[in-house]
Amino acid sequence: MVILQSAPRRRRFSRSRRPYRLDWEALEPRTLPAALFLAPLAEIEPNNTLDQAQNLGAVSSAGHLALTGTVGGADVDWFQFTLDAAARVTVTTTSDNPAAPPLVSLFNNDPFDFNDPFDPLGHRLLEQGSDVTRALAAGTYYVAISGSGNHAFNPFLADSGYPGAAATYRVDVNVGDVGFGSSDSPTVLALAPAAGAVLTHSPQILRVDFNTGLDPTFIDPTSNVTLTYNPVGDFGGPDDQIVSVAFASFSDAIQELQILPAAALSPGYYRLTLAGDSSVNPFALIGTDGVYLGTDAEHPNGQDFNATFVVAGSEGAVGADGTQGDDTAATAHELGSVLDTRVAVTGTIGDDPSNPVFLDTNDVDLYHFHLDGAGRYAFQAEVFAGRIGSPLVPGVSLFRLDPTDGLLHIVDGNDGTANNIAASDGPVPQPLKSDAALFAGLTAGDYYIAVSSHGNVPVPEFTVDLPGQNGIFDPNISHSGWAGVSFGDYQLNVLVELDNVAPRVVSSTLSAGLVLDKPPEVFTVSFSEAVNLQQLAYNVALTDPSAPLASVAIVAADGAVYSPRFRTFDAATNEATFVMDTALPNGAFALHFSGPLGLADGAGNPLVGNTPGGDYVIPFTVQGPTRGTDGDATFWISAPGNDDGPNSQRLGTLFPAELKTGVTIARDSATAAQQPGDSADYYDIHLLQSGFYVFALDTASPGVHVILYDALGNNVALDGDGLNKVGLLNDGTYLVGVAGWSSADAAGVVYQLHMFSRTSGELPTTLTVGPAPALRIKLATLPPAPTRPQGEPTPAPPGVTSRSPVTTTTTTTNSPSNSNTIALATAGLFAELAAGPIGAVRGPDAARSDRVLVQGPNASLLDTLVQLTVLTSPDALETTPDSGASSIQSLVQDAGQTWDDAVEALFRLTDWLRAALPTSRDVVTDEEVVVPDITEPPLSEAPPLFDATEPPDVMETVVDPSEGDPSCAALLGLAAVFTVRPKGTERTKRSVRLERA
């Protein structure tokens, strides 16, 4: 401590004073609470991606700072900080959810290091955990805070991870000394793999972080960067072998030396040596300031650096000797139970030491699981690569073991989802496009999942892309593929669910008996559960994007078939949207959904039909006015009086098939004579398809041209000359104008405007949409997984011995018990429903509550559970128990004649919530409601009970119970339990139970 102190006065008269001098006084060490000198910083939204990171500034001098915020579901909070010198940074978390603390992910900043093939995003994950500590060089770094369980996400794509646990957190960032000054010589800060690390597979690249820069001209893998192999770790003896290094590169932005072995490393001990002693090696590594590596008072000439790590297995299998890959059934990894639990495993393509090819892109990793018992199973698998910033372009395929021949036979494969959602930044603008996903309906048996590179993937839809053909691997023959194109890390996610309940049509905007006054344009259909329309459309688009879906058709009374084009499927509502390519003529029609032609749920259960042939058929009629001139919808005569936008001539919808042929609007001499004094014509049109459109004007009148406005009145820029215009337009309503003449010339202006679509069909359907992972973790009450007697191993194929199980991460669901008395696990329920499309009830964007249908295993007596989680304010509870009970009873009784109608009403009507929630903590139980037996679900013609796009009024401020208000209820759970008996049995009483969480 420095004290300013004046010198003692002398007893003499003087007008002057001696100057101040500095004295030092040693004080005892003291530790002060951080809160006394630094208040926590609250997170500021939006901070959901790395480029939106909340900037904390330079933290080297601060020593400590604290952050507070809230995460849950797929939400990630990003923060940015800088270090002006090397430091040891520790990030710790505390939260209101100690059982599932938030996750800290530390990323670096190296966007222009094009020599690093394993970091395409330029922001690499350094450390991850509930707490992290890392010695870092000067530079910029990013901290991401996510809910527990949300550990794999894209830095530039919000909500791209799996749902994490909800938590209100405090993060403390402490910056400490690394033990040496900035003027010291180059010193190692961190290693990957770390010194002493034991790995189950070969690392693809070695990384060494320094406190300062190295002179890149002195880096040489043949003289001062050495990797040595020894089978038992006894280095310095005759068993040492020098490992060939492909290259060693240094990144100035992160002060990192990157060392790439020339081939995958076999099991054994490895020692990395960096030469620093210039008295022994004249080519020792040297810093940019001219000081040798490791130079200090005791080593004025520098000193060598050594670090040892162990590769204790091959391709993720502990104890494997590396003489064979993991690409056959004999060497496949055991996934264990994948039933009702998401299993996540990590792996690498290009780490096979049995293959001498450098970073072999034809590497294949195989994983095994077994299903027992009768029934059908819904299989889902997804490979993260672009999502996690890996250079791998992955493929995934599924094989079934045939017990008769002992061989693996292809079930299905996927070479990329084509999910074109764009990231906010980075050199990979569509990170999910090439990631692979696979869905299949399975029965009992042994199955093998293969992860491989793009190009080396069997896809049955392409008959030339089968196992063993055109360079594609055969899982029965090791190292049999040669068409792979990429390498890198991945995460495989697998989930299998038992599902023996067939899907049904719940409702449709084309309802039975409906009479339309114009041809249908866009219609929607809701199903009782998710169906495979997205997958069917994707598979058709692989070979012919313009081909129709065989399982969805409209049949006219004369037998003519029209094919609606599938557009979207909403996984949250199980609602499919279709668009008509062709205008239906007047007459009677039947909309067919065909289970026999492939429309099914994820387990392969065909859609329940209502006709002897098995199709679900909806009859309707079109009876509308004539379109176009003399019934020709492709030719229209300009009508008098269309001189401005409000009085435009309304052509209405121009169907894609019509625009492919061409639609003409003509202003002839007769029409011109009827419009003296006008100076423009306007036409209102509606487009059903996005794509390129051409507007070609045929006229002899000079200066006449085309103008286009969107539905908001904004001018739409078109390319081309004065008479021929082209533009990329979205589907929607437009105002087309033809103008450019004076009122005096109006009677002589004639033209023909030709409009064409230059889009061959809808954009190819993607297998997945949006940023959320493809696997949906559902809240479900399902039967227990089939088990074998304790100690009995999983049977292996003939002549096969299974490898060690891989290390997996499992995500379990929070499920209420399958009984008529339901106790909701509200904390887990909220954690699941708060995630992305399954709820999204957090924050100001809470637009809806979603429903989760859960069905039991017994086909003769099914318990069906419907759950709803609501965030509400205490004001919504100011009612009585009686009013709540009668409201629910009235709701179910008046909802309709079927259970499907009751479910729809239950989750669409929100007003009853304000009257249904009792203030007391007593449970309203056993309100008996008699509902008729379920029959084939008719399609409701009634309008929705409220606009689903508007947030329910009850979703208001979330009140924190920790604030001390005992009357507040931030989270409520509602469960309605129904017992459904087969048709023909007596009426069944339904029990409704309402509980306060």
Tab-separated table of C-alpha atoms in Angstrom, residues 673-922:
chain	number	residue	atom	x	y	z
A	673	ALA	CA	-62.586	2.555	-76.471
A	674	GLN	CA	-64.546	2.018	-73.261
A	675	GLN	CA	-61.819	3.664	-71.140
A	676	PRO	CA	-61.318	7.199	-72.460
A	677	GLY	CA	-59.081	9.289	-70.246
A	678	ASP	CA	-57.459	6.519	-68.195
A	679	SER	CA	-53.677	6.207	-67.878
A	680	ALA	CA	-53.156	2.778	-66.298
A	681	ASP	CA	-54.739	-0.642	-65.688
A	682	TYR	CA	-54.348	-2.628	-62.478
A	683	TYR	CA	-54.915	-6.328	-61.769
A	684	ASP	CA	-55.072	-8.080	-58.418
A	685	ILE	CA	-53.526	-11.587	-58.519
A	686	HIS	CA	-52.657	-14.235	-55.949
A	687	LEU	CA	-49.700	-16.636	-56.366
A	688	LEU	CA	-49.603	-20.010	-54.611
A	689	GLN	CA	-45.966	-20.796	-55.293
A	690	SER	CA	-42.676	-19.014	-54.725
A	691	GLY	CA	-40.316	-18.813	-57.691
A	692	PHE	CA	-39.308	-16.841	-60.770
A	693	TYR	CA	-42.085	-15.087	-62.682
A	694	VAL	CA	-41.931	-13.410	-66.100
A	695	PHE	CA	-44.101	-10.459	-67.153
A	696	ALA	CA	-43.875	-10.005	-70.941
A	697	LEU	CA	-45.680	-7.025	-72.469
A	698	ASP	CA	-46.692	-7.067	-76.158
A	699	THR	CA	-47.679	-3.574	-77.281
A	700	ALA	CA	-46.992	-1.033	-79.999
A	701	SER	CA	-47.614	1.934	-77.713
A	702	PRO	CA	-44.339	3.624	-76.681
A	703	GLY	CA	-43.549	4.030	-72.995
A	704	VAL	CA	-46.055	1.449	-71.769
A	705	HIS	CA	-44.510	-0.692	-69.038
A	706	VAL	CA	-45.250	-3.112	-66.173
A	707	ILE	CA	-45.131	-2.200	-62.482
A	708	LEU	CA	-45.645	-4.551	-59.527
A	709	TYR	CA	-46.644	-3.953	-55.894
A	710	ASP	CA	-46.806	-6.376	-52.974
A	711	ALA	CA	-49.714	-6.717	-50.551
A	712	LEU	CA	-48.390	-3.841	-48.415
A	713	GLY	CA	-48.200	-1.470	-51.356
A	714	ASN	CA	-44.422	-1.605	-51.722
A	715	ASN	CA	-42.985	-1.451	-55.204
A	716	VAL	CA	-41.392	-4.766	-56.207
A	717	ALA	CA	-38.256	-4.347	-58.296
A	718	LEU	CA	-38.180	-6.466	-61.462
A	719	ASP	CA	-35.239	-7.105	-63.752
A	720	GLY	CA	-35.294	-6.774	-67.536
A	721	ASP	CA	-35.979	-4.275	-70.289
A	722	GLY	CA	-39.068	-2.119	-70.719
A	723	LEU	CA	-41.294	-4.893	-72.070
A	724	ASN	CA	-39.953	-8.046	-70.430
A	725	LYS	CA	-39.606	-8.213	-66.683
A	726	VAL	CA	-38.630	-11.091	-64.381
A	727	GLY	CA	-38.548	-11.372	-60.605
A	728	LEU	CA	-38.171	-13.859	-57.765
A	729	LEU	CA	-41.486	-13.645	-55.917
A	730	ASN	CA	-42.844	-15.292	-52.792
A	731	ASP	CA	-46.321	-16.742	-52.754
A	732	GLY	CA	-48.899	-14.127	-51.846
A	733	THR	CA	-51.036	-11.318	-53.254
A	734	TYR	CA	-49.692	-8.780	-55.759
A	735	LEU	CA	-50.980	-5.789	-57.686
A	736	VAL	CA	-49.845	-5.809	-61.342
A	737	GLY	CA	-50.032	-2.516	-63.187
A	738	VAL	CA	-49.675	-1.627	-66.851
A	739	ALA	CA	-49.047	2.104	-67.220
A	740	GLY	CA	-47.122	4.741	-69.142
A	741	TRP	CA	-49.607	6.443	-71.474
A	742	SER	CA	-51.352	9.780	-71.260
A	743	SER	CA	-55.085	10.105	-70.813
A	744	ALA	CA	-55.298	11.686	-74.262
A	745	ASP	CA	-53.864	8.508	-75.853
A	746	ALA	CA	-55.935	6.051	-73.782
A	747	ALA	CA	-58.356	5.087	-76.583
A	748	GLY	CA	-55.476	3.900	-78.768
A	749	VAL	CA	-53.529	1.888	-76.193
A	750	VAL	CA	-53.804	-1.881	-76.702
A	751	TYR	CA	-51.570	-4.590	-75.265
A	752	GLN	CA	-51.282	-8.178	-74.173
A	753	LEU	CA	-49.586	-8.934	-70.850
A	754	HIS	CA	-48.276	-12.508	-70.616
A	755	MET	CA	-47.416	-13.902	-67.174
A	756	PHE	CA	-45.348	-17.082	-66.825
A	757	SER	CA	-43.911	-19.122	-63.994
A	758	ARG	CA	-40.348	-20.276	-64.546
A	759	THR	CA	-40.366	-22.635	-61.546
A	760	SER	CA	-40.670	-26.315	-62.432
A	761	GLY	CA	-42.235	-27.198	-59.089
A	762	GLU	CA	-42.171	-26.431	-55.411
A	763	LEU	CA	-38.735	-26.293	-53.851
A	764	PRO	CA	-37.696	-29.838	-52.924
A	765	THR	CA	-39.091	-30.870	-49.575
A	766	THR	CA	-36.555	-30.975	-46.773
A	767	LEU	CA	-36.443	-33.882	-44.358
A	768	THR	CA	-36.284	-31.544	-41.352
A	769	VAL	CA	-37.181	-27.886	-40.894
A	770	GLY	CA	-36.163	-25.183	-38.462
A	771	PRO	CA	-33.218	-25.076	-36.062
A	772	ALA	CA	-34.477	-27.668	-33.567
A	773	PRO	CA	-33.004	-31.166	-33.622
A	774	ALA	CA	-34.996	-33.742	-35.566
A	775	LEU	CA	-35.551	-36.025	-32.573
A	776	ARG	CA	-38.520	-34.934	-30.503
A	777	ILE	CA	-38.191	-35.877	-26.848
A	778	LYS	CA	-41.840	-36.395	-25.952
A	779	LEU	CA	-43.414	-36.452	-22.532
A	780	ALA	CA	-44.838	-39.918	-22.693
A	781	THR	CA	-46.209	-42.693	-20.571
A	782	LEU	CA	-44.950	-45.761	-22.356
A	783	PRO	CA	-44.579	-49.414	-21.393
A	784	PRO	CA	-41.273	-50.445	-19.824
A	785	ALA	CA	-38.559	-51.522	-22.206
A	786	PRO	CA	-38.405	-55.274	-22.870
A	787	THR	CA	-35.691	-56.842	-20.752
A	788	ARG	CA	-33.828	-60.113	-20.702
A	789	PRO	CA	-33.179	-62.127	-17.545
A	790	GLN	CA	-30.466	-60.561	-15.420
A	791	GLY	CA	-27.034	-61.538	-16.605
A	792	GLU	CA	-28.167	-62.789	-20.009
A	793	PRO	CA	-26.137	-60.989	-22.725
A	794	THR	CA	-27.478	-59.558	-25.970
A	795	PRO	CA	-27.317	-62.294	-28.585
A	796	ALA	CA	-24.683	-61.628	-31.230
A	797	PRO	CA	-24.844	-62.582	-34.905
A	798	PRO	CA	-23.349	-65.951	-35.887
A	799	GLY	CA	-19.606	-65.870	-35.427
A	800	VAL	CA	-19.633	-62.389	-33.867
A	801	THR	CA	-18.156	-61.237	-30.572
A	802	SER	CA	-19.399	-57.835	-29.446
A	803	ARG	CA	-17.056	-54.956	-28.613
A	804	SER	CA	-17.110	-52.931	-25.452
A	805	PRO	CA	-20.115	-50.611	-25.075
A	806	VAL	CA	-19.422	-47.031	-26.050
A	807	THR	CA	-19.820	-44.232	-23.548
A	808	THR	CA	-23.248	-42.705	-24.069
A	809	THR	CA	-25.239	-39.764	-22.871
A	810	THR	CA	-28.904	-40.517	-22.162
A	811	THR	CA	-31.808	-38.128	-21.895
A	812	THR	CA	-34.838	-39.467	-20.050
A	813	THR	CA	-38.329	-38.057	-20.075
A	814	ASN	CA	-40.255	-36.935	-17.029
A	815	SER	CA	-43.378	-39.064	-17.246
A	816	PRO	CA	-46.402	-39.188	-15.000
A	817	SER	CA	-47.585	-42.610	-14.002
A	818	ASN	CA	-50.053	-44.348	-16.286
A	819	SER	CA	-53.028	-44.400	-13.927
A	820	ASN	CA	-56.277	-42.631	-13.244
A	821	THR	CA	-54.677	-40.570	-10.463
A	822	ILE	CA	-52.030	-38.328	-11.944
A	823	ALA	CA	-49.367	-36.480	-9.971
A	824	LEU	CA	-47.569	-34.205	-12.384
A	825	ALA	CA	-43.801	-33.855	-12.096
A	826	THR	CA	-44.074	-30.171	-12.768
A	827	ALA	CA	-40.390	-29.255	-12.712
A	828	GLY	CA	-39.523	-31.854	-15.302
A	829	LEU	CA	-42.675	-31.092	-17.228
A	830	PHE	CA	-41.741	-27.448	-17.525
A	831	ALA	CA	-38.150	-28.256	-18.462
A	832	GLU	CA	-39.361	-30.330	-21.402
A	833	LEU	CA	-42.233	-28.115	-22.552
A	834	ALA	CA	-40.140	-24.963	-22.371
A	835	ALA	CA	-38.019	-26.218	-25.269
A	836	GLY	CA	-38.495	-24.802	-28.718
A	837	PRO	CA	-41.531	-26.035	-30.603
A	838	ILE	CA	-42.602	-28.281	-27.701
A	839	GLY	CA	-44.009	-25.449	-25.634
A	840	ALA	CA	-41.969	-22.281	-26.089
A	841	VAL	CA	-43.870	-20.757	-23.189
A	842	ARG	CA	-40.929	-18.748	-21.874
A	843	GLY	CA	-40.676	-15.015	-22.255
A	844	PRO	CA	-42.542	-12.465	-24.364
A	845	ASP	CA	-42.735	-14.735	-27.402
A	846	ALA	CA	-44.945	-17.268	-25.624
A	847	ALA	CA	-47.542	-17.779	-28.312
A	848	ARG	CA	-49.166	-21.049	-27.405
A	849	SER	CA	-49.331	-24.058	-25.154
A	850	ASP	CA	-48.820	-27.365	-26.900
A	851	ARG	CA	-50.482	-30.659	-26.277
A	852	VAL	CA	-48.805	-33.975	-25.661
A	853	LEU	CA	-50.784	-37.115	-26.343
A	854	VAL	CA	-49.659	-40.203	-24.479
A	855	GLN	CA	-51.054	-43.633	-25.096
A	856	GLY	CA	-50.645	-46.843	-23.143
A	857	PRO	CA	-49.674	-50.273	-24.394
A	858	ASN	CA	-52.880	-52.290	-24.093
A	859	ALA	CA	-54.899	-52.166	-27.319
A	860	SER	CA	-58.067	-53.353	-25.595
A	861	LEU	CA	-58.000	-50.827	-22.776
A	862	LEU	CA	-56.038	-47.640	-23.503
A	863	ASP	CA	-55.361	-44.892	-21.000
A	864	THR	CA	-54.886	-41.611	-22.853
A	865	LEU	CA	-53.313	-38.707	-21.051
A	866	VAL	CA	-53.366	-35.091	-22.137
A	867	GLN	CA	-51.121	-32.588	-20.376
A	868	LEU	CA	-50.934	-28.818	-20.480
A	869	THR	CA	-48.389	-26.602	-18.739
A	870	VAL	CA	-49.298	-22.943	-18.297
A	871	LEU	CA	-47.279	-19.974	-17.093
A	872	THR	CA	-49.691	-17.628	-15.377
A	873	SER	CA	-49.901	-14.741	-12.979
A	874	PRO	CA	-51.572	-15.026	-9.535
A	875	ASP	CA	-54.443	-12.892	-10.843
A	876	ALA	CA	-55.550	-15.807	-13.000
A	877	LEU	CA	-56.254	-17.849	-9.861
A	878	GLU	CA	-58.957	-15.637	-8.383
A	879	THR	CA	-61.781	-18.157	-8.829
A	880	THR	CA	-63.481	-20.848	-6.823
A	881	PRO	CA	-63.001	-24.609	-7.010
A	882	ASP	CA	-66.631	-25.070	-8.013
A	883	SER	CA	-66.392	-22.722	-10.951
A	884	GLY	CA	-63.271	-24.501	-12.142
A	885	ALA	CA	-64.880	-27.926	-11.990
A	886	SER	CA	-68.075	-26.919	-13.721
A	887	SER	CA	-66.092	-25.084	-16.391
A	888	ILE	CA	-64.102	-28.189	-17.249
A	889	GLN	CA	-67.190	-30.359	-17.156
A	890	SER	CA	-69.028	-27.989	-19.468
A	891	LEU	CA	-66.042	-27.763	-21.765
A	892	VAL	CA	-65.788	-31.504	-22.297
A	893	GLN	CA	-69.543	-32.055	-22.571
A	894	ASP	CA	-70.052	-29.280	-25.086
A	895	ALA	CA	-66.907	-29.897	-27.108
A	896	GLY	CA	-68.463	-32.446	-29.446
A	897	GLN	CA	-69.390	-36.029	-29.887
A	898	THR	CA	-65.875	-37.475	-30.042
A	899	TRP	CA	-62.781	-37.577	-27.924
A	900	ASP	CA	-60.817	-35.952	-30.761
A	901	ASP	CA	-63.147	-32.964	-30.729
A	902	ALA	CA	-62.838	-32.748	-26.940
A	903	VAL	CA	-59.051	-32.712	-27.153
A	904	GLU	CA	-59.098	-30.010	-29.790
A	905	ALA	CA	-61.408	-27.869	-27.690
A	906	LEU	CA	-59.477	-28.500	-24.497
A	907	PHE	CA	-56.290	-27.102	-25.934
A	908	ARG	CA	-57.716	-24.352	-28.100
A	909	LEU	CA	-60.061	-22.726	-25.618
A	910	THR	CA	-58.211	-20.505	-23.153
A	911	ASP	CA	-60.939	-18.498	-21.445
A	912	TRP	CA	-61.851	-21.437	-19.215
A	913	LEU	CA	-58.404	-21.381	-17.625
A	914	ARG	CA	-59.144	-18.129	-15.862
A	915	ALA	CA	-62.266	-19.719	-14.381
A	916	ALA	CA	-60.893	-23.204	-13.847
A	917	LEU	CA	-57.993	-22.796	-11.474
A	918	PRO	CA	-58.916	-22.930	-7.769
A	919	THR	CA	-57.243	-20.701	-5.242
A	920	SER	CA	-57.042	-23.372	-2.560
A	921	ARG	CA	-54.430	-26.102	-2.637
A	922	ASP	CA	-57.105	-28.768	-2.508
